[in-house]
PDB file of C-alpha atoms in Angstrom:
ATOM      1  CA  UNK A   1      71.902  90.495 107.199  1.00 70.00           C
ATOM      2  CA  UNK A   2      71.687  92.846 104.560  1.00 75.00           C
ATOM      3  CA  UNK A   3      74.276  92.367 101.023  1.00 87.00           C
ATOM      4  CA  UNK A   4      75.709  93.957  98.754  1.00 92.00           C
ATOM      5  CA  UNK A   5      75.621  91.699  95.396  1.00 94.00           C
ATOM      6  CA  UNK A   6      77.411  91.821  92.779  1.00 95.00           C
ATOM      7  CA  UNK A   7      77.338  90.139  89.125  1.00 94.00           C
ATOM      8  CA  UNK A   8      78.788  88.135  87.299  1.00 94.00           C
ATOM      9  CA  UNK A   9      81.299  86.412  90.036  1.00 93.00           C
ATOM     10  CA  UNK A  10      83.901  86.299  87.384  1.00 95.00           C
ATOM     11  CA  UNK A  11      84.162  87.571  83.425  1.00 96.00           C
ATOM     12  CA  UNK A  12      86.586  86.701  80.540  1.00 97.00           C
ATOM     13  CA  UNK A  13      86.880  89.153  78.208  1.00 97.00           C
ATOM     14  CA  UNK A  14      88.825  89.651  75.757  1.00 97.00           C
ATOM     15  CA  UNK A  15      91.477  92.941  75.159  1.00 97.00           C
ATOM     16  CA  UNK A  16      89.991  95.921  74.047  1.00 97.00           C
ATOM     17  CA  UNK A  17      86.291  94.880  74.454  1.00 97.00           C
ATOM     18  CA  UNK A  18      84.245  96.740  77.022  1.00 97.00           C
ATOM     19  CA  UNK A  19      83.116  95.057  79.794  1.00 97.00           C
ATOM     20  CA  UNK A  20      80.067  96.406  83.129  1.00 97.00           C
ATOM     21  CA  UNK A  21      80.488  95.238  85.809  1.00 97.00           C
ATOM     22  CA  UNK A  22      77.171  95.078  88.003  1.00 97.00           C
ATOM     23  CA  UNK A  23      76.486  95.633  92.033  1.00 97.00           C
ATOM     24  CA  UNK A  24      73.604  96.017  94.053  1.00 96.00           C
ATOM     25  CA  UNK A  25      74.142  98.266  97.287  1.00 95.00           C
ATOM     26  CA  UNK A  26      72.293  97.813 100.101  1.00 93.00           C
ATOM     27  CA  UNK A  27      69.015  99.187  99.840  1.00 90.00           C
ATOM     28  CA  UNK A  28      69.146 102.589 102.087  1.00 88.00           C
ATOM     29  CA  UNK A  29      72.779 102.904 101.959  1.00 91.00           C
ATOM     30  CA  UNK A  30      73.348 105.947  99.943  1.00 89.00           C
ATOM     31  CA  UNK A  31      77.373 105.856  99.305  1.00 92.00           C
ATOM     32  CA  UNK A  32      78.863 103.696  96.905  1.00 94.00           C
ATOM     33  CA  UNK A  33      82.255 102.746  95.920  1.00 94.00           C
ATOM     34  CA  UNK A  34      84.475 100.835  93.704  1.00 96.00           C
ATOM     35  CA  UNK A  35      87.621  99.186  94.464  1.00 95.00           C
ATOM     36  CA  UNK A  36      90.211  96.479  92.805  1.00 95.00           C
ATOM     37  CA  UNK A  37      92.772  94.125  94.083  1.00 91.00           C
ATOM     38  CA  UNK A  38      95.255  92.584  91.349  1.00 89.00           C
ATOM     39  CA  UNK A  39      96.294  89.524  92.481  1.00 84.00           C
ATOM     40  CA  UNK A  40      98.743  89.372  95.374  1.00 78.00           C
ATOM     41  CA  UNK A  41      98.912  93.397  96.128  1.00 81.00           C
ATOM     42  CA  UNK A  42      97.007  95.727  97.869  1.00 83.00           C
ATOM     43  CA  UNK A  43      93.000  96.936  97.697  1.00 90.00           C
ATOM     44  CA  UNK A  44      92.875  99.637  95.431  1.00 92.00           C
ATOM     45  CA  UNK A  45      90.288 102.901  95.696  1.00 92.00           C
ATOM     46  CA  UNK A  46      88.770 103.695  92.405  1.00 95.00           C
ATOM     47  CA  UNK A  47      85.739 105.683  92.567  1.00 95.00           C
ATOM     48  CA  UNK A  48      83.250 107.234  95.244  1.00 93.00           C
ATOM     49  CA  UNK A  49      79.672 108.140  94.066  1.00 93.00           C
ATOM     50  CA  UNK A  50      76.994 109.986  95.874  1.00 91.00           C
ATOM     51  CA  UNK A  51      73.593 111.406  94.817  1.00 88.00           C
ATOM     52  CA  UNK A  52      74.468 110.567  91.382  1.00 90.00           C
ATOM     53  CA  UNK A  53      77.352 111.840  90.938  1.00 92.00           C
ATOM     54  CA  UNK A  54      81.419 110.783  91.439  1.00 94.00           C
ATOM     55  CA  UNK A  55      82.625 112.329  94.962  1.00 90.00           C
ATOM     56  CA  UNK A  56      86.346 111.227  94.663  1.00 89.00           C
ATOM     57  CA  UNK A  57      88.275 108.817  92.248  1.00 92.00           C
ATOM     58  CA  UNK A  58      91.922 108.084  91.829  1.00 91.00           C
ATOM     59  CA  UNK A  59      94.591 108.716  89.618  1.00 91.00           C
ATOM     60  CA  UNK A  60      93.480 104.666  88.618  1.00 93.00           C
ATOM     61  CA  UNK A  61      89.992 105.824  87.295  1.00 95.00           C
ATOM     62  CA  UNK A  62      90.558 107.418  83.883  1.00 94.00           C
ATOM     63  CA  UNK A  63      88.420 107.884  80.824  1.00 94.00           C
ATOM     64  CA  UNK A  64      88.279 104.544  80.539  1.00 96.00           C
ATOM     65  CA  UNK A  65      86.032 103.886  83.660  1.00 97.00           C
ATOM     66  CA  UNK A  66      82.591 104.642  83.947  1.00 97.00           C
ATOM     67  CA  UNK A  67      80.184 104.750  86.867  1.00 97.00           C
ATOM     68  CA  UNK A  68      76.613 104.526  86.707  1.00 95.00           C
ATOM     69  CA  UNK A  69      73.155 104.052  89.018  1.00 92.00           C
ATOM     70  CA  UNK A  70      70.981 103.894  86.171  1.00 86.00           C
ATOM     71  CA  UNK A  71      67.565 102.698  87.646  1.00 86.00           C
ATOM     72  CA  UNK A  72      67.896 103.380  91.669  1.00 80.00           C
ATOM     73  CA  UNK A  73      68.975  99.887  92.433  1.00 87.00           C
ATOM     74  CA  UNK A  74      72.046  99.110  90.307  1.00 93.00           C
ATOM     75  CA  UNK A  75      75.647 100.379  90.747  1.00 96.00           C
ATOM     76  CA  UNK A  76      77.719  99.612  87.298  1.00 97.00           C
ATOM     77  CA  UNK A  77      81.094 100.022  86.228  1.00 98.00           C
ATOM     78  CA  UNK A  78      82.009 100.293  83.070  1.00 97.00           C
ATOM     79  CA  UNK A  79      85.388  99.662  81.192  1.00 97.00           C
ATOM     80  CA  UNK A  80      85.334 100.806  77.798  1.00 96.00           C
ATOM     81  CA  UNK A  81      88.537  99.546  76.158  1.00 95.00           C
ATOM     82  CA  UNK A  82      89.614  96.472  78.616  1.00 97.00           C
ATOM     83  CA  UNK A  83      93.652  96.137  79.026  1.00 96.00           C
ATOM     84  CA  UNK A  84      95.834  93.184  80.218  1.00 96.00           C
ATOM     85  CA  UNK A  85      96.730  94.932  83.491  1.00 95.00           C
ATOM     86  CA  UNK A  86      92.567  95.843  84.057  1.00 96.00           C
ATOM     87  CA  UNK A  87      92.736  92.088  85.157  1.00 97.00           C
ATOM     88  CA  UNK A  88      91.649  92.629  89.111  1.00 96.00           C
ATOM     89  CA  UNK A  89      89.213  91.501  91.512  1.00 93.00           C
ATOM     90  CA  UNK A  90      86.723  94.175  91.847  1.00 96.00           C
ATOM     91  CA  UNK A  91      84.994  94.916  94.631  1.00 95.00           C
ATOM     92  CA  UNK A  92      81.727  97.147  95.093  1.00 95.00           C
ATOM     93  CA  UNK A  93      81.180  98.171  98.502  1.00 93.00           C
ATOM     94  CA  UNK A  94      78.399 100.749 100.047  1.00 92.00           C
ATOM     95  CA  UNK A  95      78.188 102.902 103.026  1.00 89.00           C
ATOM     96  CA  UNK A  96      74.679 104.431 104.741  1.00 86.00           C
ATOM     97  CA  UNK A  97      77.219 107.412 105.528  1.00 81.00           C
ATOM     98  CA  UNK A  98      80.252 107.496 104.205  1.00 76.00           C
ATOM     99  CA  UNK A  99      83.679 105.874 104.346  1.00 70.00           C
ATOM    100  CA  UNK A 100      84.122 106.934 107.875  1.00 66.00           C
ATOM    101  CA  UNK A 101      80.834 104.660 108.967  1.00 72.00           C
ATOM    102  CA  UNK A 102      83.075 101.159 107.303  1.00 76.00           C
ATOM    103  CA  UNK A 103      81.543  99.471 104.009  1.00 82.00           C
ATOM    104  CA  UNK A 104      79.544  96.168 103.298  1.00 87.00           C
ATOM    105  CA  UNK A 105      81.180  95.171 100.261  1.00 89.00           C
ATOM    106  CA  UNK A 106      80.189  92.702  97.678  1.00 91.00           C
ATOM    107  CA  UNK A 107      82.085  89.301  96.810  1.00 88.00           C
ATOM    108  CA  UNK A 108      83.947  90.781  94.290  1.00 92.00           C
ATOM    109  CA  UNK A 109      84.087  90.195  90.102  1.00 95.00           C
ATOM    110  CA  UNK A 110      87.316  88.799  89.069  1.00 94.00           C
ATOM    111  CA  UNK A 111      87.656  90.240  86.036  1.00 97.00           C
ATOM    112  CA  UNK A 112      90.401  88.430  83.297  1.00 97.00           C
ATOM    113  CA  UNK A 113      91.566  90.492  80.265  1.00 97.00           C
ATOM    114  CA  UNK A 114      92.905  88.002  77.828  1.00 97.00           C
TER     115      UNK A 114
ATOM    116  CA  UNK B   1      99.527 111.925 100.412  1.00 70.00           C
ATOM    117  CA  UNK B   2      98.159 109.145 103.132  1.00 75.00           C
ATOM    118  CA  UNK B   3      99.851 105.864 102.933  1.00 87.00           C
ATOM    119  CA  UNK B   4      99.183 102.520 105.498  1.00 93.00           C
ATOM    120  CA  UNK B   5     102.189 100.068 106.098  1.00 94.00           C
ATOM    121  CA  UNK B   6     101.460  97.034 107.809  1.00 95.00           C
ATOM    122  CA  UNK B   7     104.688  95.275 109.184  1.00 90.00           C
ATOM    123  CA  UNK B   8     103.923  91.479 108.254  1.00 88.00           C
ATOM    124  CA  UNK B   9     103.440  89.988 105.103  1.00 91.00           C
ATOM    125  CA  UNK B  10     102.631  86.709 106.697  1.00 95.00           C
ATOM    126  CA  UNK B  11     102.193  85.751 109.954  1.00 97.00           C
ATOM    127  CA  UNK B  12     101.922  81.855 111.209  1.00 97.00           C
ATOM    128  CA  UNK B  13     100.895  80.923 114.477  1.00 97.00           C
ATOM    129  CA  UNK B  14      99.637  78.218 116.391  1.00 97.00           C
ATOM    130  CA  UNK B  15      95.951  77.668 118.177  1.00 97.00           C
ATOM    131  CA  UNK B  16      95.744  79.732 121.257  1.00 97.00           C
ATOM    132  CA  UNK B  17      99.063  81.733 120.414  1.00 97.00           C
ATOM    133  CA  UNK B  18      98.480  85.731 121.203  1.00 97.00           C
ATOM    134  CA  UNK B  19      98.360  88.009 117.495  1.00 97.00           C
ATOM    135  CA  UNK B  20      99.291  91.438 117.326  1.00 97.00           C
ATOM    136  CA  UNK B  21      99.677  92.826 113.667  1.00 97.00           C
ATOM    137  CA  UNK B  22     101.482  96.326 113.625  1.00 97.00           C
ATOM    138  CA  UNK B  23      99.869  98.845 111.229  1.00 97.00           C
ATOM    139  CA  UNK B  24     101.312 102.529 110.577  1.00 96.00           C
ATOM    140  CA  UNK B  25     100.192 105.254 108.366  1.00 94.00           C
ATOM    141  CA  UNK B  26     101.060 108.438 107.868  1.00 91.00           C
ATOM    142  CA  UNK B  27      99.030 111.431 107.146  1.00 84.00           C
ATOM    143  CA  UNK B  28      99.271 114.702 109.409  1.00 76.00           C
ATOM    144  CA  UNK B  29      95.630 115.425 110.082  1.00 81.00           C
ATOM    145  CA  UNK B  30      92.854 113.941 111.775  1.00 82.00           C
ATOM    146  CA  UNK B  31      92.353 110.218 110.918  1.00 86.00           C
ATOM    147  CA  UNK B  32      89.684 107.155 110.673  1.00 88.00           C
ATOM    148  CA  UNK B  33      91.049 103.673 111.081  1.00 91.00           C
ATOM    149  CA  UNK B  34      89.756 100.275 110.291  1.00 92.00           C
ATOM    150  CA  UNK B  35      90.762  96.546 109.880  1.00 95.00           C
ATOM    151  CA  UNK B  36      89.048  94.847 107.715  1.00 93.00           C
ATOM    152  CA  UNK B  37      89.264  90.824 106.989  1.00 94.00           C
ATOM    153  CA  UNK B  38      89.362  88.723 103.987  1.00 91.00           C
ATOM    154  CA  UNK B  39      88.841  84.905 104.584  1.00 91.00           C
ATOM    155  CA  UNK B  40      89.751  82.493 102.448  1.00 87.00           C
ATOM    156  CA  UNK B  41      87.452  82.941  99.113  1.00 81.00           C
ATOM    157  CA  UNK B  42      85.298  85.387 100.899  1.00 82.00           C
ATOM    158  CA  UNK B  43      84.597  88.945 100.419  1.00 81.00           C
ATOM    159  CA  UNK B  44      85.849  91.807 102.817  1.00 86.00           C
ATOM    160  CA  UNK B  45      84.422  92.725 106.131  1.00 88.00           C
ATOM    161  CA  UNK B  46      84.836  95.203 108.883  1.00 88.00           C
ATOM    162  CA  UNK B  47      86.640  94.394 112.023  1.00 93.00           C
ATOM    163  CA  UNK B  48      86.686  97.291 113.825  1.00 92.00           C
ATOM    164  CA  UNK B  49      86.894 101.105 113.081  1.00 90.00           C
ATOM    165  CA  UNK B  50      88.004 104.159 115.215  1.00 91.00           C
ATOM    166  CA  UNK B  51      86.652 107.148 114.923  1.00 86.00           C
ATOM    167  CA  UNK B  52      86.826 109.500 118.249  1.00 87.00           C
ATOM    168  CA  UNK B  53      86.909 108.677 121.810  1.00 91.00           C
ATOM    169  CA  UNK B  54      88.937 105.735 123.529  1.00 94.00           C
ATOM    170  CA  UNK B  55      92.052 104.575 121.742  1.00 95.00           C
ATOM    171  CA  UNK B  56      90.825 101.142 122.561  1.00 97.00           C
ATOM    172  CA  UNK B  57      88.317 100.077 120.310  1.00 96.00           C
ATOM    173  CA  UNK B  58      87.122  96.319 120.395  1.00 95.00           C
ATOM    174  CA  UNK B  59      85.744  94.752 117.123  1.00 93.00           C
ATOM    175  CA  UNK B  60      84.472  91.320 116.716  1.00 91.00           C
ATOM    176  CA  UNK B  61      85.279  87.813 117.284  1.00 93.00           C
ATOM    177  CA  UNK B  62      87.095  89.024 120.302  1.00 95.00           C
ATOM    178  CA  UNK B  63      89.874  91.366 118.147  1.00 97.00           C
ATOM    179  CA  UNK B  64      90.968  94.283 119.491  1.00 97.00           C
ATOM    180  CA  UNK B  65      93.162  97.203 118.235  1.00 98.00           C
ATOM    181  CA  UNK B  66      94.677 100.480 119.776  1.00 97.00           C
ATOM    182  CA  UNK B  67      94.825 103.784 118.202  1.00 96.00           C
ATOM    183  CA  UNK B  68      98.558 105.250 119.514  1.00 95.00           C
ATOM    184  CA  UNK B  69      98.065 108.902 117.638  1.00 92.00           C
ATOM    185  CA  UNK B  70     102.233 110.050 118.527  1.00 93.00           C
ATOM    186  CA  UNK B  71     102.932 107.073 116.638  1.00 94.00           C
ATOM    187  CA  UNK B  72     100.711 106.917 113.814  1.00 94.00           C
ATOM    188  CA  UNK B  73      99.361 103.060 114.841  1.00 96.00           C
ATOM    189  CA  UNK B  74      96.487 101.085 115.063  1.00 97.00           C
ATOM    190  CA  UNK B  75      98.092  97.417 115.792  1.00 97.00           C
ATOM    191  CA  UNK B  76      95.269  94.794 115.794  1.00 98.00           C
ATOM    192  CA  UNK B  77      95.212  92.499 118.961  1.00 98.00           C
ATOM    193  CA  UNK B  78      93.734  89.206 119.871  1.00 98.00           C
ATOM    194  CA  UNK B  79      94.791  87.111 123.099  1.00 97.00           C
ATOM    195  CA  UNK B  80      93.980  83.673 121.251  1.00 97.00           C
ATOM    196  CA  UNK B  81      94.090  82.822 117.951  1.00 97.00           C
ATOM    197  CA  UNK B  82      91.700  80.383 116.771  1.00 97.00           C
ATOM    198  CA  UNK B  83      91.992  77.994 112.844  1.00 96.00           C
ATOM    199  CA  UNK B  84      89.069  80.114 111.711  1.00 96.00           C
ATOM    200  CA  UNK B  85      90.871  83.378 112.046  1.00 97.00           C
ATOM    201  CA  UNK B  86      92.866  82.439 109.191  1.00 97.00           C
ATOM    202  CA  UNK B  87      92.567  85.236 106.643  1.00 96.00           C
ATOM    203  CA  UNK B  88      94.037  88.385 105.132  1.00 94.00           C
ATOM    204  CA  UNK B  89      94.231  91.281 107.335  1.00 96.00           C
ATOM    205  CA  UNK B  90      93.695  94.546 106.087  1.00 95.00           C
ATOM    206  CA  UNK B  91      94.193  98.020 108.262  1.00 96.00           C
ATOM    207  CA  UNK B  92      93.212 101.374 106.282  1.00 92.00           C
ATOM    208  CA  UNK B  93      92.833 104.572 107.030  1.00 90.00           C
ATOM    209  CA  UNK B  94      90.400 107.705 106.108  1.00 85.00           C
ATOM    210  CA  UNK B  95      91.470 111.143 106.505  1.00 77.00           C
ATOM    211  CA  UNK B  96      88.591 113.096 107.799  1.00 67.00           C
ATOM    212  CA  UNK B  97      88.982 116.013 105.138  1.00 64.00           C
ATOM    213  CA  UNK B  98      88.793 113.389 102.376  1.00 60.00           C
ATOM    214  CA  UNK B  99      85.808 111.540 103.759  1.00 59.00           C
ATOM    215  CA  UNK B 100      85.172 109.431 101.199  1.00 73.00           C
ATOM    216  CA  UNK B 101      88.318 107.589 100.077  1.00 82.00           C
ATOM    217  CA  UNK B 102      89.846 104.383 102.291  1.00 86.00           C
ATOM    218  CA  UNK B 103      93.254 103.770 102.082  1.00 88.00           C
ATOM    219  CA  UNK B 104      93.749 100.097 102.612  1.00 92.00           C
ATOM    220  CA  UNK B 105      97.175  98.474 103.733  1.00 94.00           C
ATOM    221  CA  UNK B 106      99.016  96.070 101.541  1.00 92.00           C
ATOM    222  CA  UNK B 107      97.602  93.245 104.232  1.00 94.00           C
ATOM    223  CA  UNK B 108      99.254  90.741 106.479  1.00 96.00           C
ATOM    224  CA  UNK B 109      98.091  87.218 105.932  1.00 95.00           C
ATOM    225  CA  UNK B 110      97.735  85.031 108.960  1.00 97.00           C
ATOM    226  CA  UNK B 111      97.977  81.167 108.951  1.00 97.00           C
ATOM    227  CA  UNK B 112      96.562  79.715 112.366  1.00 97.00           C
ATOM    228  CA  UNK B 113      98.233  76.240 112.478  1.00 96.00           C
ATOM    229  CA  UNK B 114      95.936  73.970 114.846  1.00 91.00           C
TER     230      UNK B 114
END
């Protein structure tokens, strides 16, 4: 069955530095997504992104947060100044037609701002 | 804005017991629903969605859930629990005009005693 992969499975990093976070889709799915869970609460949306460009994001995803596809196969996420409370599990998840179709998601990044 | 409440933080239950977990959301227009599952150390995966059509959709690993629309539910069913179905249970919800963003629940976690 087809995965979505993502990389690395968990990064230390320390405040203020910028960390990507990496994810593979599946190949013909065309949708992509981000989303975070901080320990012990709820999945969080961040970002949608199709042909190449964000389609939503929330009022989570500010300047700090990047998205990127950069060679057709990756699906990054960039933080560019990395705060205590960016510590999450972040998921990347992809759709072959939107939300409404259900994702594959990836096993998640647990990312820990120190 | 479109919010999902799900009525148990954690449920415990023994082998063969019946599950229902209640899930409400509220948002006045036309709706997607979905349950997605989180076992222990794994990554998130689809259930069961609704889109159109019969209120009673069936997922897999014999779950179930029904789509009541004059109460704004989509409780998840199963007759009898199994260990394995121990997990976190996540219902979420996509409003059709804003079809790429999935609301997720705050998630019920289920303990299946043997």
């Amino acid at each position: 069955e087809p995965e979505v992969t993502q990389t690395p499975s968990h990064q230390v990093t320390q405040m203020g530095q910028e960390v990507i976070l990496r994810c593979v889709p599946i190949s013909n799915h065309l949708y992509f997504y981000w989303y975070r869970q901080i320990l012990g609460q709820k999945v969080e949306f961040l970002v949608s992104f199709y042909n190449n460009e964000i389609s939503e994001k929330s009022e989570i995803f500010d300047d700090q947060f990047s998205v990127e596809r950069p060679d057709g196969s990756n699906f990054t996420l960039k933080i560019r100044s990395t705060k205590l409370e960016d510590s999450a599990m972040y998921f990347c998840a992809s759709s072959s037609g939107g939300s409404y179709y259900g994702y594959t998601f990836g096993s998640g990044t647990r990312l820990t701002v120190v | 804005a479109q919010s999902v409440s799900q009525h148990n933080h954690h449920v415990i239950l023994s082998e063969a017991a019946s599950l229902e977990l209640g899930c409400n959301y509220s948002y006045g227009g036309t709706v997607n629903l979905f349950w997605y599952v989180q076992y222990p150390g794994q990554h998130l995966q689809l259930l069961l969605k609704y889109f159109s059509g019969d209120p009673l959709v069936k997922g897999i690993k014999g779950f179930e859930a029904e789509f009541i629309k004059s109460k704004f539910s989509f409780n998840l069913r199963k007759p009898s629990v199994q260990w394995s179905d121990t997990a976190e249970y996540f219902c979420a919800v996509n409003a059709k005009t804003s079809y790429d963003k999935v609301i997720f629940g705050p998630g019920t976690s289920l303990s299946v005693i043997p």
